Short mmCIF file of C-alpha atoms in Angstrom, two decimals:
data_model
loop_
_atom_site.label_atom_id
_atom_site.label_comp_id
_atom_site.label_asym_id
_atom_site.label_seq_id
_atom_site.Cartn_x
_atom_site.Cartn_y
_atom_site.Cartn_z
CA UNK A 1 6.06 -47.63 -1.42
CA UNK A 2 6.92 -44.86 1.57
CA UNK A 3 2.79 -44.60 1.63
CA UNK A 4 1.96 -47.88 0.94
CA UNK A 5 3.82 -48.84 4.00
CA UNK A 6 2.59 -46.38 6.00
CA UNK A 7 -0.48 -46.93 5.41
CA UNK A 8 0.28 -50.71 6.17
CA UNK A 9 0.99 -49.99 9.21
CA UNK A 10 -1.99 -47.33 10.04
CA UNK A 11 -4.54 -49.93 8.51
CA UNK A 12 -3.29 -52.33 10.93
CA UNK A 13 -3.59 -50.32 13.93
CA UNK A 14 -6.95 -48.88 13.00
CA UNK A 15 -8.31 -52.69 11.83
CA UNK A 16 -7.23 -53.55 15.58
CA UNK A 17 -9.61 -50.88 17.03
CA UNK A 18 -12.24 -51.34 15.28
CA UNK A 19 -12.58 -55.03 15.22
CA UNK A 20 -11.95 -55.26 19.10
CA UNK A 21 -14.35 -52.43 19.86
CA UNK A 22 -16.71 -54.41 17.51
CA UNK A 23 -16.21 -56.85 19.55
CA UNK A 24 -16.99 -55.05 22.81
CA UNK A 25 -20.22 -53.66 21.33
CA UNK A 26 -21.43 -56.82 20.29
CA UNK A 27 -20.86 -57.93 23.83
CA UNK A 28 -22.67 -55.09 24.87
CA UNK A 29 -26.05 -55.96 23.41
CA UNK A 30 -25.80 -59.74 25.05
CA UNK A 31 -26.94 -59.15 28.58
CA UNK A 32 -25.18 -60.36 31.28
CA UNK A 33 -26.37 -64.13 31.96
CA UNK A 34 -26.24 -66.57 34.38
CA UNK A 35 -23.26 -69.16 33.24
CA UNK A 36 -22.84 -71.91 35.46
CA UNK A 37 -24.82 -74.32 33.41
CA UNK A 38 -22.43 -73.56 30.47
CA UNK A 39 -21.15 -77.44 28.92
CA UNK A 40 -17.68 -77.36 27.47
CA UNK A 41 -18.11 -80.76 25.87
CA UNK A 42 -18.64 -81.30 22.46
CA UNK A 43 -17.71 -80.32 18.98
CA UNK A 44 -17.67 -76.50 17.53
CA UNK A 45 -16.99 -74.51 14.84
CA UNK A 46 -15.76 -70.48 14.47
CA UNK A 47 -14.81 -67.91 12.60
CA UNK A 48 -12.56 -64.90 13.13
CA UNK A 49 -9.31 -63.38 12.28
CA UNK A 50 -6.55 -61.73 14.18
CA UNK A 51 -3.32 -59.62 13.41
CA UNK A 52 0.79 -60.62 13.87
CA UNK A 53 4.47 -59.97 13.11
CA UNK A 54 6.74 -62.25 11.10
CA UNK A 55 10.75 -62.30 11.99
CA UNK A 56 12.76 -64.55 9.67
CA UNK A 57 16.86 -65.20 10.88
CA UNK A 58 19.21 -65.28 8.60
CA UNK A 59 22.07 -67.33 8.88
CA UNK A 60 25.51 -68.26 6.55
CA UNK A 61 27.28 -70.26 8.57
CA UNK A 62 29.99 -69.41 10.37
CA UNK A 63 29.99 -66.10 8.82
CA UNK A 64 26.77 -64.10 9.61
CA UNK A 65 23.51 -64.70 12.02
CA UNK A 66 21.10 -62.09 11.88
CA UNK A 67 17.44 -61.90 13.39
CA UNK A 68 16.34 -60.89 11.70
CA UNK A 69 13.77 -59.10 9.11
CA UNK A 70 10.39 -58.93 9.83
CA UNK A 71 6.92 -57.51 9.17
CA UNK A 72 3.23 -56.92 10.30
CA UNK A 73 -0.02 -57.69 8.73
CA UNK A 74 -3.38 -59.10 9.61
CA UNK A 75 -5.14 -62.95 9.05
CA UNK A 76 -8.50 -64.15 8.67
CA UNK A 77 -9.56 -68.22 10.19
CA UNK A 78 -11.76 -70.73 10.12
CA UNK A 79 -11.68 -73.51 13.28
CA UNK A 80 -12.98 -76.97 14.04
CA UNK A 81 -12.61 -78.73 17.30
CA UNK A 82 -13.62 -81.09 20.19
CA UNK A 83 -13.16 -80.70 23.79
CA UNK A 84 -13.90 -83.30 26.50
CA UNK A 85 -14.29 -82.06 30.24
CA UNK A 86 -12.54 -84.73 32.30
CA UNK A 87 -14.08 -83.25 35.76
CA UNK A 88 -15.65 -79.41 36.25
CA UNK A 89 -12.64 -78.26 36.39
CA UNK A 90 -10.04 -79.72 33.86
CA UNK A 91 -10.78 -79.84 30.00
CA UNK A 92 -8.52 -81.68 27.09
CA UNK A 93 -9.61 -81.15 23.07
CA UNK A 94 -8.06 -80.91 20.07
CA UNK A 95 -8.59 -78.33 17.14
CA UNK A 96 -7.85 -77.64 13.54
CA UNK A 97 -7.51 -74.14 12.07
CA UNK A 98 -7.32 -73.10 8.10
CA UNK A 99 -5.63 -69.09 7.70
CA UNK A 100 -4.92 -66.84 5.04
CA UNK A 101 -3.29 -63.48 5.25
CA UNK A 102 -0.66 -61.09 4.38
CA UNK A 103 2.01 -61.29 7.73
CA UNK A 104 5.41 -60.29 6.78
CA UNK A 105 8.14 -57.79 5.53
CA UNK A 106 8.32 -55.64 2.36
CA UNK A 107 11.13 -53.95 0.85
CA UNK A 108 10.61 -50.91 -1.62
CA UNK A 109 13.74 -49.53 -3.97
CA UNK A 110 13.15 -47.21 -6.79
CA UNK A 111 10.59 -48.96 -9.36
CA UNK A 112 10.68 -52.29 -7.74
CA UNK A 113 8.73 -53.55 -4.68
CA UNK A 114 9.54 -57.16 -3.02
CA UNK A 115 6.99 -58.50 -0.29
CA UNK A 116 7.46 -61.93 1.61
CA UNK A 117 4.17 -63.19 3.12
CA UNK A 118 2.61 -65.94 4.89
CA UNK A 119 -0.05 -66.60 2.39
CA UNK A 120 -2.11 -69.34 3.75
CA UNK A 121 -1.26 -72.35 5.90
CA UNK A 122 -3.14 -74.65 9.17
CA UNK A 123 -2.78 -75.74 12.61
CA UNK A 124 -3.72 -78.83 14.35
CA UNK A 125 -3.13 -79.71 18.05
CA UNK A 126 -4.69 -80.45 21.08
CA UNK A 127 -5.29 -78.23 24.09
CA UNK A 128 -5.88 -78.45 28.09
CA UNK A 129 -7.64 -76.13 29.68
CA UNK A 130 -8.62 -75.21 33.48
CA UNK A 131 -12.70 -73.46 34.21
CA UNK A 132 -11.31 -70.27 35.80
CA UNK A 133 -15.14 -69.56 36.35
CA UNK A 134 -18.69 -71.27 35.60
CA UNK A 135 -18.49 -68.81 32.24
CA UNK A 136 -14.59 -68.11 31.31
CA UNK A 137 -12.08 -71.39 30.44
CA UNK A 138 -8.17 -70.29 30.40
CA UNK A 139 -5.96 -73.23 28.52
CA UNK A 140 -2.85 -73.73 26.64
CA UNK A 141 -2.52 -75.42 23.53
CA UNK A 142 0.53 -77.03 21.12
CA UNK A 143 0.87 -78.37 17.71
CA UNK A 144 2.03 -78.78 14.33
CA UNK A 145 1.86 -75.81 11.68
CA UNK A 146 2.06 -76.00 8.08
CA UNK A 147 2.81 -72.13 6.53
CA UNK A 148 3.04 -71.43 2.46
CA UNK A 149 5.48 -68.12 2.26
CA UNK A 150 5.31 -66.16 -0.90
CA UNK A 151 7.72 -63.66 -1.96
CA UNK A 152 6.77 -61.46 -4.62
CA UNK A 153 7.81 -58.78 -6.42
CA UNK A 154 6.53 -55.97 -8.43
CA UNK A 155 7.34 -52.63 -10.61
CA UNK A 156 11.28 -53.66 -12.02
CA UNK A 157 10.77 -56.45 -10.06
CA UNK A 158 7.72 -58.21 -11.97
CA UNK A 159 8.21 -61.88 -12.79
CA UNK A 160 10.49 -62.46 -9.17
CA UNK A 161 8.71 -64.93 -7.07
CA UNK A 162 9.31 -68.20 -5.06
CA UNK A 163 7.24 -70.27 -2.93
CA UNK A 164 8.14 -72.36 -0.39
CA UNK A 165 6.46 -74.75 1.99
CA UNK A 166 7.63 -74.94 5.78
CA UNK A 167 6.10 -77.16 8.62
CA UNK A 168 7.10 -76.61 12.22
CA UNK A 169 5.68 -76.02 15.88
CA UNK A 170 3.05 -73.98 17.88
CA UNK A 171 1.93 -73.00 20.86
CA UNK A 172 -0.33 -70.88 22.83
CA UNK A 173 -2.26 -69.41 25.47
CA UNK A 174 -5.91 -68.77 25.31
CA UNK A 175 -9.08 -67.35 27.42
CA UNK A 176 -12.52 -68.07 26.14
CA UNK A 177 -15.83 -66.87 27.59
CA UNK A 178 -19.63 -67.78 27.11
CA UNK A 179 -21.82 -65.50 25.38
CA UNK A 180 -25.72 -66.31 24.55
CA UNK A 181 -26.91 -69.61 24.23
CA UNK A 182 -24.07 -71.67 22.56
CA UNK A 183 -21.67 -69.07 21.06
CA UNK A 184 -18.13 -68.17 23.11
CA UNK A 185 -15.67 -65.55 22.36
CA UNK A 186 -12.16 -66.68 22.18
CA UNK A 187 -8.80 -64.74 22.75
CA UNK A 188 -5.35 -66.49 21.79
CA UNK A 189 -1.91 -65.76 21.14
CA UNK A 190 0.35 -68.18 19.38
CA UNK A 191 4.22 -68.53 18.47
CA UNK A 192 5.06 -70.88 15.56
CA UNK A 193 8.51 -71.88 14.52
CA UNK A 194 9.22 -73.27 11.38
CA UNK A 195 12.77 -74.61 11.46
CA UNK A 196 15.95 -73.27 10.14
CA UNK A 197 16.37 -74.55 6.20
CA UNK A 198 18.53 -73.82 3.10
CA UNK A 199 16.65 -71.67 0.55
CA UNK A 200 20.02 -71.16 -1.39
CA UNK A 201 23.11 -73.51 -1.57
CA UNK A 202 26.71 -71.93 -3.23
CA UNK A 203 30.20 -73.18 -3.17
CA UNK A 204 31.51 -73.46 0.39
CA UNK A 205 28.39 -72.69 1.99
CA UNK A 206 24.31 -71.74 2.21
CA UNK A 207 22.10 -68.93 3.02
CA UNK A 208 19.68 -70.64 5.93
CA UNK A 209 16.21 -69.01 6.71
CA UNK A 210 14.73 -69.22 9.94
CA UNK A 211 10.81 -68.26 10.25
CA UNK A 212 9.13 -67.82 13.21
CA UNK A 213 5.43 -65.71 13.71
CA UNK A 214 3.77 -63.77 17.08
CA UNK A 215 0.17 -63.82 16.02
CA UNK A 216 -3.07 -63.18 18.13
CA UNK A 217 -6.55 -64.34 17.32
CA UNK A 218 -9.80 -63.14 17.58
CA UNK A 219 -12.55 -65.18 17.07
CA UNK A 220 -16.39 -66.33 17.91
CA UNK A 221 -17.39 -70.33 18.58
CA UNK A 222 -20.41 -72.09 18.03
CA UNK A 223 -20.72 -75.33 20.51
CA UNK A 224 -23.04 -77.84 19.82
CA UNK A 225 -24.59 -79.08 22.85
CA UNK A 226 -23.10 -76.30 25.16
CA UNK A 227 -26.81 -75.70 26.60
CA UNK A 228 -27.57 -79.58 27.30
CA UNK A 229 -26.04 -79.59 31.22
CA UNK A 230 -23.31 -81.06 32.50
CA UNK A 231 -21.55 -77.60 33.18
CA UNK A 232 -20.19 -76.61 36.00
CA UNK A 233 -21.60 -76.56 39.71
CA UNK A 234 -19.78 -73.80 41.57
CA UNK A 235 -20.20 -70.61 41.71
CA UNK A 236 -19.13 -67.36 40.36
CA UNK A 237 -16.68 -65.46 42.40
CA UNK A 238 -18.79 -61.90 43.27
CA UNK A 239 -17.24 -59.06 41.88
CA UNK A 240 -17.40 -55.48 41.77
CA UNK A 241 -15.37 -53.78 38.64
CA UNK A 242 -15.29 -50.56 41.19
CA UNK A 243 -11.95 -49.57 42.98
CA UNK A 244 -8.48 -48.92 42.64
CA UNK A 245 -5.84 -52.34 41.63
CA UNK A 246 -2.36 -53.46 41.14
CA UNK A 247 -1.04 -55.90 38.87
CA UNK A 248 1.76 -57.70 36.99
CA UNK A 249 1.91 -59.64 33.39
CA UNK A 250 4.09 -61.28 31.75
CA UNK A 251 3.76 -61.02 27.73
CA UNK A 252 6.02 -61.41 24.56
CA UNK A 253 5.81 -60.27 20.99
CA UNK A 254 7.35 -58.24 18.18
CA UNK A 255 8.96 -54.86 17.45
CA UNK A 256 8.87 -54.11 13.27
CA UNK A 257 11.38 -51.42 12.45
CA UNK A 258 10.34 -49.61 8.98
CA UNK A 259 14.00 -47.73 8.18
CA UNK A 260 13.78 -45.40 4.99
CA UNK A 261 17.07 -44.13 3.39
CA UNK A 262 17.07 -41.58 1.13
CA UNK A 263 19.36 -42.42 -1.95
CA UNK A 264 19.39 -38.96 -3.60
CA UNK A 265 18.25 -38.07 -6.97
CA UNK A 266 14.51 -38.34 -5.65
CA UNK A 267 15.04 -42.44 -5.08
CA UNK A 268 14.51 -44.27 -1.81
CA UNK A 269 14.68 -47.03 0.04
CA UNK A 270 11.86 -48.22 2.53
CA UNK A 271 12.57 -52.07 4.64
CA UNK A 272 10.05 -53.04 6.60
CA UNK A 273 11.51 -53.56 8.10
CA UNK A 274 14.24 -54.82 10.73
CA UNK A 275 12.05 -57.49 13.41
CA UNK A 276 12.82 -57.79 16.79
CA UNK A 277 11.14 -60.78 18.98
CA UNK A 278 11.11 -61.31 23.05
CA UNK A 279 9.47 -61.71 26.17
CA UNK A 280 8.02 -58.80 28.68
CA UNK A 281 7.46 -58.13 32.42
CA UNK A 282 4.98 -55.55 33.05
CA UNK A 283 3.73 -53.90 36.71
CA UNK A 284 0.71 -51.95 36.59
CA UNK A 285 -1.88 -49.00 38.94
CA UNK A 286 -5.54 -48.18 37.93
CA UNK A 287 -8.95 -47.77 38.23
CA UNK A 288 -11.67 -49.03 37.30
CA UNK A 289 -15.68 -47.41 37.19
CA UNK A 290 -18.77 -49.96 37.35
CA UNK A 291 -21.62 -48.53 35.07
CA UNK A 292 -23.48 -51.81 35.43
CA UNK A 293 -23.37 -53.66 31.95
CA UNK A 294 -20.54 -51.79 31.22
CA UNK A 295 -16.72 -50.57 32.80
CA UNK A 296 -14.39 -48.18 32.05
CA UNK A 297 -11.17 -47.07 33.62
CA UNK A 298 -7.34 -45.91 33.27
CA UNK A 299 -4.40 -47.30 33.87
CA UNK A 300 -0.41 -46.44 33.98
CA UNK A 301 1.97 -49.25 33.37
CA UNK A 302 5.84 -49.64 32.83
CA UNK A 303 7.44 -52.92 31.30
CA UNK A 304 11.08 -53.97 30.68
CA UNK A 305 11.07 -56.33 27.74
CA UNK A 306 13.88 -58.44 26.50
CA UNK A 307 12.62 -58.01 22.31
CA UNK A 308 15.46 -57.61 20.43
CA UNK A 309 17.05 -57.85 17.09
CA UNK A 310 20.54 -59.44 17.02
CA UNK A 311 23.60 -59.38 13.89
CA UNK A 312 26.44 -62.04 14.70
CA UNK A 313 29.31 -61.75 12.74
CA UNK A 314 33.41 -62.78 13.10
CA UNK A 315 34.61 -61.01 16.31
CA UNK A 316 31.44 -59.47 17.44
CA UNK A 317 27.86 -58.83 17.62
CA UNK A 318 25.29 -55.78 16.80
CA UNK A 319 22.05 -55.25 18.95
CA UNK A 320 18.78 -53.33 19.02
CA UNK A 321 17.37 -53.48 22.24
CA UNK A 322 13.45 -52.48 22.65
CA UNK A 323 14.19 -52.27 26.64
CA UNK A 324 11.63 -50.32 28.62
CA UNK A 325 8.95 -48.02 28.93
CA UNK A 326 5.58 -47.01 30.33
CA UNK A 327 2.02 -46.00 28.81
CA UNK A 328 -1.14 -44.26 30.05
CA UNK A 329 -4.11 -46.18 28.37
CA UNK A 330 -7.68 -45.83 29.50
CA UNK A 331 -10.18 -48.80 28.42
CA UNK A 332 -13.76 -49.45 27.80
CA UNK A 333 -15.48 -52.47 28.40
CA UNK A 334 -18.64 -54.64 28.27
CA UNK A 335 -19.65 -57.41 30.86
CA UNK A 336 -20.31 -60.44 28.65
CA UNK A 337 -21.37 -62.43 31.44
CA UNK A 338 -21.54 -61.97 35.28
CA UNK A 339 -18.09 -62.74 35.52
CA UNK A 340 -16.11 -61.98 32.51
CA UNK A 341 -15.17 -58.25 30.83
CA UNK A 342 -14.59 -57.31 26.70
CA UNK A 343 -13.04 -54.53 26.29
CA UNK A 344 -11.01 -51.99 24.05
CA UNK A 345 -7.99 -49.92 25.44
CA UNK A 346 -5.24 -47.02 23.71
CA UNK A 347 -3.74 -43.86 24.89
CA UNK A 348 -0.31 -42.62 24.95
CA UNK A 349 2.71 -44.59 25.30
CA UNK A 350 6.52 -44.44 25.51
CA UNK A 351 9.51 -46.28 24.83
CA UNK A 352 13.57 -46.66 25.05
CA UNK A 353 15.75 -47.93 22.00
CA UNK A 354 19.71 -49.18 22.30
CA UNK A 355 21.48 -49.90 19.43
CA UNK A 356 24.98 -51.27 20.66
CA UNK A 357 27.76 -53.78 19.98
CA UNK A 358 30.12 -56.06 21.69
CA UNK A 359 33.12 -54.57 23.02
CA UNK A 360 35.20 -52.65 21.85
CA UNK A 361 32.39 -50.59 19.72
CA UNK A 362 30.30 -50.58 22.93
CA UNK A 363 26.94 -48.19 23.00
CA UNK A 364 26.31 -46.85 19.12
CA UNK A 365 23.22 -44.90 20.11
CA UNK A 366 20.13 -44.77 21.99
CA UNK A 367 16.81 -42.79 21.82
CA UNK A 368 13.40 -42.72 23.33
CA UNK A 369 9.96 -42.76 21.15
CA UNK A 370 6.44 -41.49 21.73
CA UNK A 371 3.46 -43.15 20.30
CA UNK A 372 0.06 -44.31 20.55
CA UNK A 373 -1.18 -47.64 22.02
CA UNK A 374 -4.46 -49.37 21.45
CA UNK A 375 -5.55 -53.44 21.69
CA UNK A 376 -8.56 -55.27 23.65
CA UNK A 377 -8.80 -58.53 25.32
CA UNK A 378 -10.31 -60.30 28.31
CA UNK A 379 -10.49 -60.12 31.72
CA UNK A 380 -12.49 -62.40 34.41
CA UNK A 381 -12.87 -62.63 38.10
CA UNK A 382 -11.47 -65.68 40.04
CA UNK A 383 -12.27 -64.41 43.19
CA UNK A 384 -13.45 -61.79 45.13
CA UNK A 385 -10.40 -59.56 44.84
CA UNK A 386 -8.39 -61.21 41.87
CA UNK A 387 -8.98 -61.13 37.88
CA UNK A 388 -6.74 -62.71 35.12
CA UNK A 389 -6.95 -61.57 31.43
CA UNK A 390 -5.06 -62.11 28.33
CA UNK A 391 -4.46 -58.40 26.20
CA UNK A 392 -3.38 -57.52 22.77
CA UNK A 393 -1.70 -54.11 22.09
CA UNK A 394 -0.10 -52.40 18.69
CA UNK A 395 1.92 -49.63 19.34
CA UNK A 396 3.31 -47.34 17.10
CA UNK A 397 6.22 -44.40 17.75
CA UNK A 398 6.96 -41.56 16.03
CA UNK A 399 9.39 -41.52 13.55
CA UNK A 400 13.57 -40.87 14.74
CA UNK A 401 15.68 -39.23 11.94
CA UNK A 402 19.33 -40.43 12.36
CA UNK A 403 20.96 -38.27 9.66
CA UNK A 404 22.75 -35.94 11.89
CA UNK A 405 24.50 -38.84 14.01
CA UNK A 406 25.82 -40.28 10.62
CA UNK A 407 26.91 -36.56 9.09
CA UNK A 408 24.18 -36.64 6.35
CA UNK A 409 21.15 -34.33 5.36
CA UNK A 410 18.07 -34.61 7.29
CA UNK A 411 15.70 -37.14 6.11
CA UNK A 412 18.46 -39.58 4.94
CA UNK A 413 18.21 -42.34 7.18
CA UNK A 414 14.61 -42.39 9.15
CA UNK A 415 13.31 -45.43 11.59
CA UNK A 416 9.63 -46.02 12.36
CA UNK A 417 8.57 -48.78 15.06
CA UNK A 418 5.48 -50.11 15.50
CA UNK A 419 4.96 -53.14 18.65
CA UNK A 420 2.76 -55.86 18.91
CA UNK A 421 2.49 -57.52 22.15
CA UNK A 422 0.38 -60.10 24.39
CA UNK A 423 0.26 -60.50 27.64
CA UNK A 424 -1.08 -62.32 30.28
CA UNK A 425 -1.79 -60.52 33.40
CA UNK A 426 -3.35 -60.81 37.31
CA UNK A 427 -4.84 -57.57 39.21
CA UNK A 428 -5.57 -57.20 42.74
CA UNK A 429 -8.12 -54.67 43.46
CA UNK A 430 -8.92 -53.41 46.52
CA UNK A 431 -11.66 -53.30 48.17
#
């Protein structure tokens, strides 16, 4: 299960570069074209996929509260929708969305593995959106979400499973940008809740389980009718990917601790793992080369994020902050119209863990990570000066060994993060 794990958590990373870069190089070989005739009216259909983190909170009233455990994985979708423009500008539609995947935590003792999914499930809602540019449409969307979660088990554990049905909320940001003729590439990030319920009742009392899920999508529309006029009549802010820029984002996601403890006798244990949710503030410096069809750049960044795992219990409360840190990405990407860039970005990044209590326990112990970043996303030109994009990023840090601090043999008690994160971000570059 140690490798299985792993290798979870590799797979997901690597699926992340490849499929955005795939993206990217598909943008690549569609030419730069003229947008402004683009019609966002009409019906459409797509196809695509995405990746996420699962955090379920546990609760037994009044005794414990603990957000909670959570896991990564990846999702595959199929879409429907309509969208009405109500002037050039301003857009309202509604969509429905069919998933299946394998989001969520796993827990590994000797001979037995136990995984808890989200194994299939839909969303339906309706979303407004604003033209940012003749070729690029930013929106926001909310809804009702339906999620079947499976938990399985395996090894000693064959023959353990349950199945339950949730409904609850979602919502979302979005950018998506014209290609060729009537296809559009879409980038979205969603949070779905799905209400706190009793799985198990006993005397005096029930164990409550919260699910909630940080998931962004990936995904290419066809829309029928998006060639027939009617787009819109301005036009496209000129811009020069060239020069030097600031910005600022604001984000949220998911941290997914994997802990491993070593229980002797050549049997371990491996959660993953322990999931932390929150929002982000990011400031960022760069620079950006124009090739022509193509851009690439670097970029330094810090953020100070508020994700965070939390333990209630009588008298006090346990914490494990994800605060702050910084990365040093460089990025590649393709113009997929005249206003509107595709690209991939990694590189080497950094971050600060607290683990600490209420008072009188106070600080319990802190440490610092290195890892390696990569994501994609989109970026477009409102103006002259200004872009806004939306970004996806995993993260994963090296591995932190807390034996020593607890008196025991090296290797006994081992933590592994891994981030994934969204954010929504505005650069001003100079000229």
């Amino acid at each position: 299960m140690f490798l299985r794990v792993s290798a979870k958590s590799v797979l997901l990373g690597a699926v992340s570069a490849v499929a955005l870069m795939s993206v990217a190089h598909a943008a690549d070989v569609v030419q730069p074209v003229e947008a402004s005739g683009f019609n966002w009216s009409g019906a459409y259909v797509g196809i695509g996929g995405g990746f996420g983190a699962s955090v379920h909170k546990f609760s037994v009233a009044p005794i414990v509260d603990f957000n909670g455990i959570g896991g990564n994985g990846v999702f595959g979708e199929l879409t429907a929708g309509y969208d009405y423009m109500v002037n050039e500008r301003f857009l309202l539609g509604g969509f429905i969305d069919a998933n299946i995947g394998n989001i969520g935590p796993s827990i590994s003792i000797p001979d037995a593995d136990i995984d808890l999914t989200n194994a299939y499930g839909f969303d339906v809602g309706l979303r407004a959106g604003y033209v940012l540019n003749p070729s690029t449409l930013g929106y926001v969307l909310g809804g009702y979400s339906w999620q079947h979660f499976k938990l399985d088990g395996s090894g000693d554990a064959d023959g353990l499973e349950f199945t339950e049905n949730r409904g609850g909320y979602v919502l979302g940001v979005g950018m998506e940008t014209a290609l060729r003729g009537n296809w559009t590439l879409k980038t979205e990030y969603r949070y779905a809740n799905y209400g706190d319920k009793s799985v198990i009742d006993f005397g005096g009392g029930a164990l409550n389980v919260e699910p909630s899920t940080h998931t962004f999508h990936i995904a290419a529309n066809y829309r029928f009718g998006a060639q027939s006029g009617g787009g819109a009549s301005f036009a496209a802010p000129t811009y020069n990917w060239t020069g030097f820029y600031v910005g600022g984002a604001l984000g949220a996601g998911t941290a997914v601790h994997d802990l491993g403890v070593d229980l002797g006798g050549g049997g371990a244990l491996d959660l993953n793992g322990i999931g932390s949710e929150g929002v982000l503030g990011e400031a960022s410096i760069g620079y950006d080369y124009d090739f022509g069809s193509w851009v690439a750049g670097v970029q330094l960044d810090g953020s100070y994020s508020g994700i965070r795992s939390k333990l209630d219990i009588p008298g006090g409360s346990i914490k494990l902050d994800n605060d702050y840190g910084f990365d040093a990405l460089a990025r590649v990407g393709a113009k997929v119209n005249e206003s509107t860039l595709a690209y991939v970005i990694g590189g080497y990044s950094y971050q600060h863990f607290d683990l600490h209590a209420s008072d009188p326990v106070g600080d319990i112990i802190d440490w610092s990570k290195s890892g390696f970043t990569v994501g994609g996303g989109l970026e477009t030109a409102v103006s002259n000066n200004v872009t806004v994009g939306l970004e996806y990023r995993y993260s994963q840090f090296a591995e932190k060994d807390f034996s020593s601090e607890f008196g025991a043999p090296d290797g006994t008690l081992t933590d592994k993060a891994s981030f994934q994160t969204v954010r929504i971000g505005a650069k001003y570059k100079f000229n």
